[in-house]
Coordinates of C-alpha atoms in Angstrom, one line a residue:
M1 CA 212.7 -222.3 25.2
K2 CA 212.2 -226.1 25.2
T3 CA 215.1 -228.1 24.1
E4 CA 215.6 -231.8 23.5
T5 CA 217.6 -234.3 25.4
H6 CA 219.1 -237.5 24.0
S7 CA 219.7 -241.1 24.8
P8 CA 223.3 -242.3 25.3
L9 CA 225.5 -242.0 22.3
P10 CA 228.8 -243.6 21.2
S11 CA 231.6 -242.3 23.4
S12 CA 233.6 -241.3 20.3
L13 CA 231.1 -238.4 19.8
K14 CA 231.5 -237.1 23.4
E15 CA 233.8 -234.4 24.7
A16 CA 237.0 -236.1 25.7
R17 CA 237.7 -233.9 28.8
K18 CA 237.0 -235.5 32.2
H19 CA 235.3 -233.1 34.6
G20 CA 236.6 -233.0 38.1
T21 CA 238.3 -236.1 39.7
F22 CA 237.3 -239.7 40.0
S23 CA 236.2 -239.3 43.6
F24 CA 234.4 -236.0 43.0
P25 CA 233.3 -235.6 39.4
C26 CA 232.6 -231.9 39.5
A27 CA 234.6 -229.1 38.0
F28 CA 234.5 -225.3 37.7
Y29 CA 235.7 -223.4 34.6
R30 CA 236.4 -219.7 34.1
A31 CA 236.9 -218.0 30.8
E32 CA 240.2 -216.1 30.9
R33 CA 240.7 -213.0 28.8
E34 CA 244.4 -213.3 29.3
T35 CA 244.6 -216.7 27.6
N36 CA 242.1 -215.9 24.8
P37 CA 243.7 -214.7 21.6
P38 CA 243.6 -210.9 21.7
G39 CA 240.7 -209.3 20.0
F40 CA 238.8 -212.6 19.6
P41 CA 235.4 -213.2 21.2
F42 CA 235.3 -216.0 23.6
T43 CA 234.1 -219.1 21.8
V44 CA 233.2 -222.6 22.9
K45 CA 232.9 -224.9 19.9
H46 CA 230.0 -227.4 19.5
H47 CA 230.4 -230.3 21.8
W48 CA 228.3 -232.4 24.3
H49 CA 228.7 -234.4 27.5
E50 CA 226.6 -236.5 29.8
E51 CA 227.0 -234.2 32.8
P52 CA 224.7 -231.2 33.3
E53 CA 226.3 -227.8 33.1
I54 CA 225.4 -224.5 34.7
I55 CA 226.9 -221.5 32.9
Y56 CA 226.9 -218.0 34.4
F57 CA 227.3 -215.0 32.1
E58 CA 228.6 -212.2 34.3
Q59 CA 229.5 -209.7 31.6
D60 CA 229.0 -209.2 27.9
S61 CA 226.3 -210.9 25.8
Y62 CA 226.5 -214.2 24.0
L63 CA 225.0 -216.2 21.1
V64 CA 224.2 -219.6 22.5
D65 CA 223.4 -222.6 20.4
I66 CA 221.6 -225.5 22.1
N67 CA 220.5 -228.4 19.9
M68 CA 220.5 -226.1 16.8
E69 CA 218.4 -223.4 18.5
Q70 CA 220.1 -220.1 18.9
T71 CA 219.4 -217.6 21.6
H72 CA 221.0 -214.2 22.3
A73 CA 221.6 -214.1 26.1
K74 CA 222.5 -210.9 27.9
S75 CA 224.4 -210.8 31.2
P76 CA 223.8 -211.4 34.0
C77 CA 222.2 -214.6 33.1
F78 CA 222.3 -218.4 33.7
C79 CA 222.4 -220.9 30.9
F80 CA 221.7 -224.6 31.7
I81 CA 223.0 -227.4 29.5
N82 CA 221.2 -230.7 30.0
S83 CA 222.7 -234.1 29.5
G84 CA 223.5 -234.9 25.9
E85 CA 222.7 -231.5 24.5
L86 CA 224.9 -230.3 21.6
H87 CA 225.9 -226.8 22.5
A88 CA 228.2 -223.9 21.6
L89 CA 228.5 -220.2 22.5
T90 CA 230.3 -217.1 21.3
S91 CA 230.6 -213.8 23.2
D92 CA 229.7 -210.6 21.4
S93 CA 233.1 -209.0 22.2
D94 CA 236.4 -209.6 23.9
Q95 CA 235.0 -208.1 27.2
F96 CA 233.5 -211.4 28.3
E97 CA 233.1 -212.7 31.9
E98 CA 231.9 -216.3 31.8
Q99 CA 232.0 -219.2 34.3
A100 CA 230.7 -222.8 34.2
F101 CA 230.1 -225.5 36.7
V102 CA 229.9 -229.1 35.4
F103 CA 228.8 -231.9 37.7
S104 CA 227.7 -235.5 37.9
P105 CA 224.3 -235.8 39.6
D106 CA 225.6 -238.9 41.4
V107 CA 227.5 -236.7 43.8
I108 CA 224.3 -235.5 45.4
M109 CA 222.6 -238.9 45.6
F110 CA 222.0 -240.5 49.1
A111 CA 222.3 -244.1 50.1
E112 CA 218.8 -244.1 51.7
P113 CA 216.1 -242.8 49.3
D114 CA 213.7 -240.2 50.4
P115 CA 210.8 -238.3 48.7
A116 CA 213.1 -235.5 47.5
Q117 CA 215.5 -237.9 46.0
E118 CA 212.7 -240.0 44.4
R119 CA 211.1 -236.9 42.9
F120 CA 214.1 -234.8 41.8
L121 CA 217.6 -236.3 42.3
L122 CA 217.0 -239.7 40.8
P123 CA 215.1 -238.4 37.7
L124 CA 217.9 -235.8 37.2
S125 CA 220.4 -238.6 37.3
E126 CA 218.3 -240.6 34.8
H127 CA 217.8 -237.6 32.5
K128 CA 214.1 -237.7 33.1
I129 CA 213.9 -234.1 34.3
A130 CA 215.5 -231.1 32.7
F131 CA 216.8 -227.7 33.6
P132 CA 215.4 -224.6 31.9
S133 CA 217.6 -223.4 29.1
F134 CA 218.0 -219.8 30.6
L135 CA 217.3 -217.9 33.7
D136 CA 217.8 -214.1 33.5
A137 CA 218.0 -211.4 36.2
S138 CA 214.3 -210.6 35.8
H139 CA 213.2 -214.0 37.2
P140 CA 212.4 -214.1 41.0
A141 CA 214.7 -217.1 41.4
F142 CA 217.7 -215.4 39.9
L143 CA 219.2 -213.7 43.0
E144 CA 219.0 -216.9 45.1
M145 CA 220.6 -218.9 42.3
Q146 CA 223.3 -216.3 41.9
Q147 CA 224.2 -216.5 45.6
E148 CA 224.5 -220.3 45.6
F149 CA 226.5 -220.2 42.4
F150 CA 228.9 -217.7 44.0
R151 CA 229.2 -220.0 47.0
I152 CA 230.3 -222.8 44.7
R153 CA 232.7 -220.5 42.8
S154 CA 234.3 -219.2 46.0
V155 CA 235.0 -222.8 47.3
F156 CA 236.6 -223.8 44.0
F157 CA 238.7 -220.6 43.9
R158 CA 239.8 -220.9 47.5
E159 CA 241.0 -224.5 46.9
N160 CA 242.8 -223.7 43.6
A161 CA 245.2 -220.9 44.3
I162 CA 246.9 -221.5 40.9
H163 CA 244.5 -221.4 38.0
A164 CA 244.7 -224.5 35.7
D165 CA 242.6 -225.8 32.9
Q166 CA 239.8 -226.6 35.4
F167 CA 239.2 -226.0 39.1
T168 CA 238.7 -229.2 41.1
A169 CA 237.9 -229.9 44.8
E170 CA 239.8 -232.5 46.8
N171 CA 239.1 -231.3 50.3
P172 CA 236.1 -233.2 51.8
I173 CA 234.9 -230.0 53.5
S174 CA 235.0 -228.2 50.1
Q175 CA 233.1 -231.0 48.6
L176 CA 230.5 -230.9 51.3
R177 CA 229.9 -227.2 50.8
I178 CA 229.7 -227.6 47.0
K179 CA 227.1 -230.4 47.4
A180 CA 225.1 -228.2 49.8
A181 CA 225.0 -225.3 47.5
L182 CA 224.1 -227.5 44.5
L183 CA 221.2 -229.1 46.4
S184 CA 220.1 -225.6 47.4
M185 CA 220.1 -224.5 43.7
L186 CA 218.0 -227.5 42.8
G187 CA 215.6 -226.7 45.6
I188 CA 215.3 -223.1 44.3
L189 CA 214.5 -224.3 40.8
A190 CA 212.0 -226.9 42.1
E191 CA 210.3 -224.3 44.2
H192 CA 209.8 -222.1 41.1
D193 CA 208.6 -225.1 39.0
L194 CA 211.6 -224.8 36.7
L195 CA 212.5 -228.5 36.7
V196 CA 210.4 -230.1 34.1
S197 CA 209.8 -233.7 33.0
S198 CA 211.8 -234.6 29.9
E199 CA 211.9 -238.1 28.6
P200 CA 215.0 -238.7 26.5
T201 CA 214.3 -238.3 22.7
R202 CA 216.5 -238.4 19.7
N203 CA 216.7 -235.6 17.2
P204 CA 218.2 -237.1 13.9
R205 CA 219.5 -233.7 12.8
V206 CA 221.4 -233.1 16.0
E207 CA 222.8 -236.7 15.8
L208 CA 224.0 -236.0 12.3
L209 CA 225.7 -232.7 13.4
K210 CA 227.4 -234.5 16.3
T211 CA 228.8 -237.0 13.9
V212 CA 230.1 -234.5 11.4
I213 CA 231.5 -232.0 14.0
T214 CA 233.3 -234.8 15.8
Y215 CA 234.8 -236.0 12.5
I216 CA 236.0 -232.4 11.8
R217 CA 237.5 -232.0 15.3
Q218 CA 239.3 -235.4 15.0
N219 CA 240.6 -234.8 11.4
Y220 CA 241.0 -231.0 11.0
Q221 CA 244.8 -231.5 10.5
H222 CA 244.1 -233.6 7.4
P223 CA 242.5 -232.6 4.1
L224 CA 238.7 -232.6 4.4
S225 CA 236.4 -232.5 1.4
L226 CA 232.7 -231.7 1.2
G227 CA 232.2 -235.1 -0.4
E228 CA 233.4 -237.0 2.6
L229 CA 231.5 -234.9 5.1
A230 CA 228.3 -235.1 3.0
A231 CA 228.8 -238.9 2.8
L232 CA 229.2 -239.1 6.5
A233 CA 225.8 -237.4 6.9
G234 CA 224.2 -239.5 4.2
M235 CA 223.4 -236.5 2.0
N236 CA 224.5 -235.1 -1.4
E237 CA 226.9 -232.2 -1.2
Q238 CA 224.4 -229.5 -2.1
Y239 CA 221.8 -230.5 0.5
F240 CA 224.5 -231.1 3.1
C241 CA 225.9 -227.5 2.6
R242 CA 222.4 -226.1 3.1
F243 CA 221.7 -228.3 6.1
F244 CA 225.0 -227.4 7.7
K245 CA 224.7 -223.6 7.2
K246 CA 221.1 -223.5 8.3
S247 CA 222.1 -225.4 11.5
L248 CA 225.3 -223.6 12.5
G249 CA 225.2 -220.4 10.5
K250 CA 228.4 -221.2 8.6
T251 CA 229.2 -223.2 5.5
P252 CA 231.2 -226.4 6.2
I253 CA 234.4 -224.8 4.7
S254 CA 234.0 -221.6 6.8
Y255 CA 233.5 -223.8 9.9
I256 CA 236.6 -225.8 9.2
N257 CA 238.7 -222.7 8.4
D258 CA 237.5 -221.0 11.6
F259 CA 238.4 -224.1 13.7
R260 CA 241.9 -224.3 12.1
I261 CA 242.5 -220.5 12.5
R262 CA 241.7 -220.7 16.2
H263 CA 244.0 -223.6 16.6
A264 CA 246.7 -221.7 14.8
A265 CA 246.1 -218.6 17.0
T266 CA 246.6 -220.8 20.1
L267 CA 249.9 -222.3 18.7
L268 CA 251.2 -218.8 17.8
R269 CA 250.4 -217.5 21.3
T270 CA 251.6 -220.5 23.3
T271 CA 254.5 -222.0 21.3
E272 CA 257.6 -220.8 19.3
L273 CA 256.8 -223.0 16.3
P274 CA 257.7 -221.4 13.0
V275 CA 254.8 -220.1 11.0
T276 CA 255.2 -222.8 8.4
E277 CA 254.9 -225.5 11.1
V278 CA 251.9 -223.7 12.6
C279 CA 250.3 -223.7 9.2
L280 CA 250.8 -227.5 8.8
E281 CA 249.8 -228.3 12.4
S282 CA 246.6 -226.4 11.9
G283 CA 245.5 -228.4 8.8
F284 CA 246.6 -225.9 6.1
N285 CA 248.7 -227.5 3.4
N286 CA 249.4 -224.2 1.6
L287 CA 251.3 -221.4 3.4
G288 CA 249.9 -218.7 1.1
H289 CA 246.3 -219.8 1.7
F290 CA 247.0 -220.0 5.5
M291 CA 248.4 -216.4 5.5
K292 CA 245.4 -215.1 3.5
E293 CA 242.8 -216.9 5.8
F294 CA 244.5 -215.9 9.0
K295 CA 244.7 -212.2 8.0
K296 CA 241.1 -212.2 6.8
A297 CA 240.0 -213.5 10.2
T298 CA 242.3 -211.4 12.5
Q299 CA 243.4 -208.4 10.3
L300 CA 246.9 -209.4 11.2
T301 CA 249.6 -211.6 9.8
P302 CA 250.6 -214.6 11.9
L303 CA 253.9 -212.8 13.0
Q304 CA 252.0 -209.6 13.9
F305 CA 249.5 -211.7 15.9
R306 CA 252.3 -213.4 17.8
K307 CA 253.9 -210.1 18.6
Q308 CA 250.7 -208.6 19.8
S309 CA 249.9 -211.7 21.9
A310 CA 253.3 -211.3 23.6
G311 CA 252.8 -207.5 24.1
I312 CA 255.6 -206.6 21.6
P313 CA 254.9 -203.2 19.9
D314 CA 254.8 -203.4 16.1
A315 CA 254.5 -200.2 14.0
D316 CA 252.7 -202.1 11.2
Q317 CA 250.0 -203.7 13.5
T318 CA 246.4 -203.0 12.9
Q319 CA 243.7 -203.4 15.5
L320 CA 241.8 -206.7 15.7
P321 CA 238.1 -206.4 14.8
K322 CA 235.8 -206.2 17.8

């Protein structure tokens, strides 16, 4: 599937997270079932960043959205996110195993240019070549790519004994091994003609979505109306609702409620805030409406959800939907 890449955009639309460290801007991420709200699929909301990302689906299947094109990917499978691509993913169940490696192409650039750098590394850094969107187990390059990805993973895991939000590499030997494996992955893709020329282009629909989604993420704790979101996109409300649902598969109101409910679930699991404060912190200004939406999404009340997350038996609990 061919996807579009983009020219640089205002920093306010980008993911705020910094990947890796200043001296080694590479990071490894692992989806943890233990930290995911019980019964929820693993979800990464729409976002974008300049660094390329290599995602490995080890278990379960996933709905992946890249620049408003949705693909159902079955594990084992690689998914590649090119610079500037708006992307999101959701697992089909709570039995997910997903890892991701985000890197700056600058870490594999050499001081003295050579033909390999001129043909592959420099164009990658300048967003002039692109990764394929997916690489599944049926492709002859898959096993070699998997071996190199596992090498990168093992280095990050070995250096980060305690799991944090992201795995980083400070040891120069670890960095050298990660660079070597990454260069090998690029060599494998090039050998199989999987690195393709891709001059940066702008997709106005994707740019509009980036603007609206960023606004929602920054303002979900405040009242949001269809009118202001539609005005942000330069559309009337009716057309905006059709555009948003066609693009993301949800109405704007459903998207906002889902974002707020997931934030509330995180607060219930990780804090001792009273339910009323969780309600307000998540952008709901009416407790009754919050309770109704939360139970509709999880089949549990907020208190039942908190107890289940803590492993406390509750005779009135029902099972979360799969």
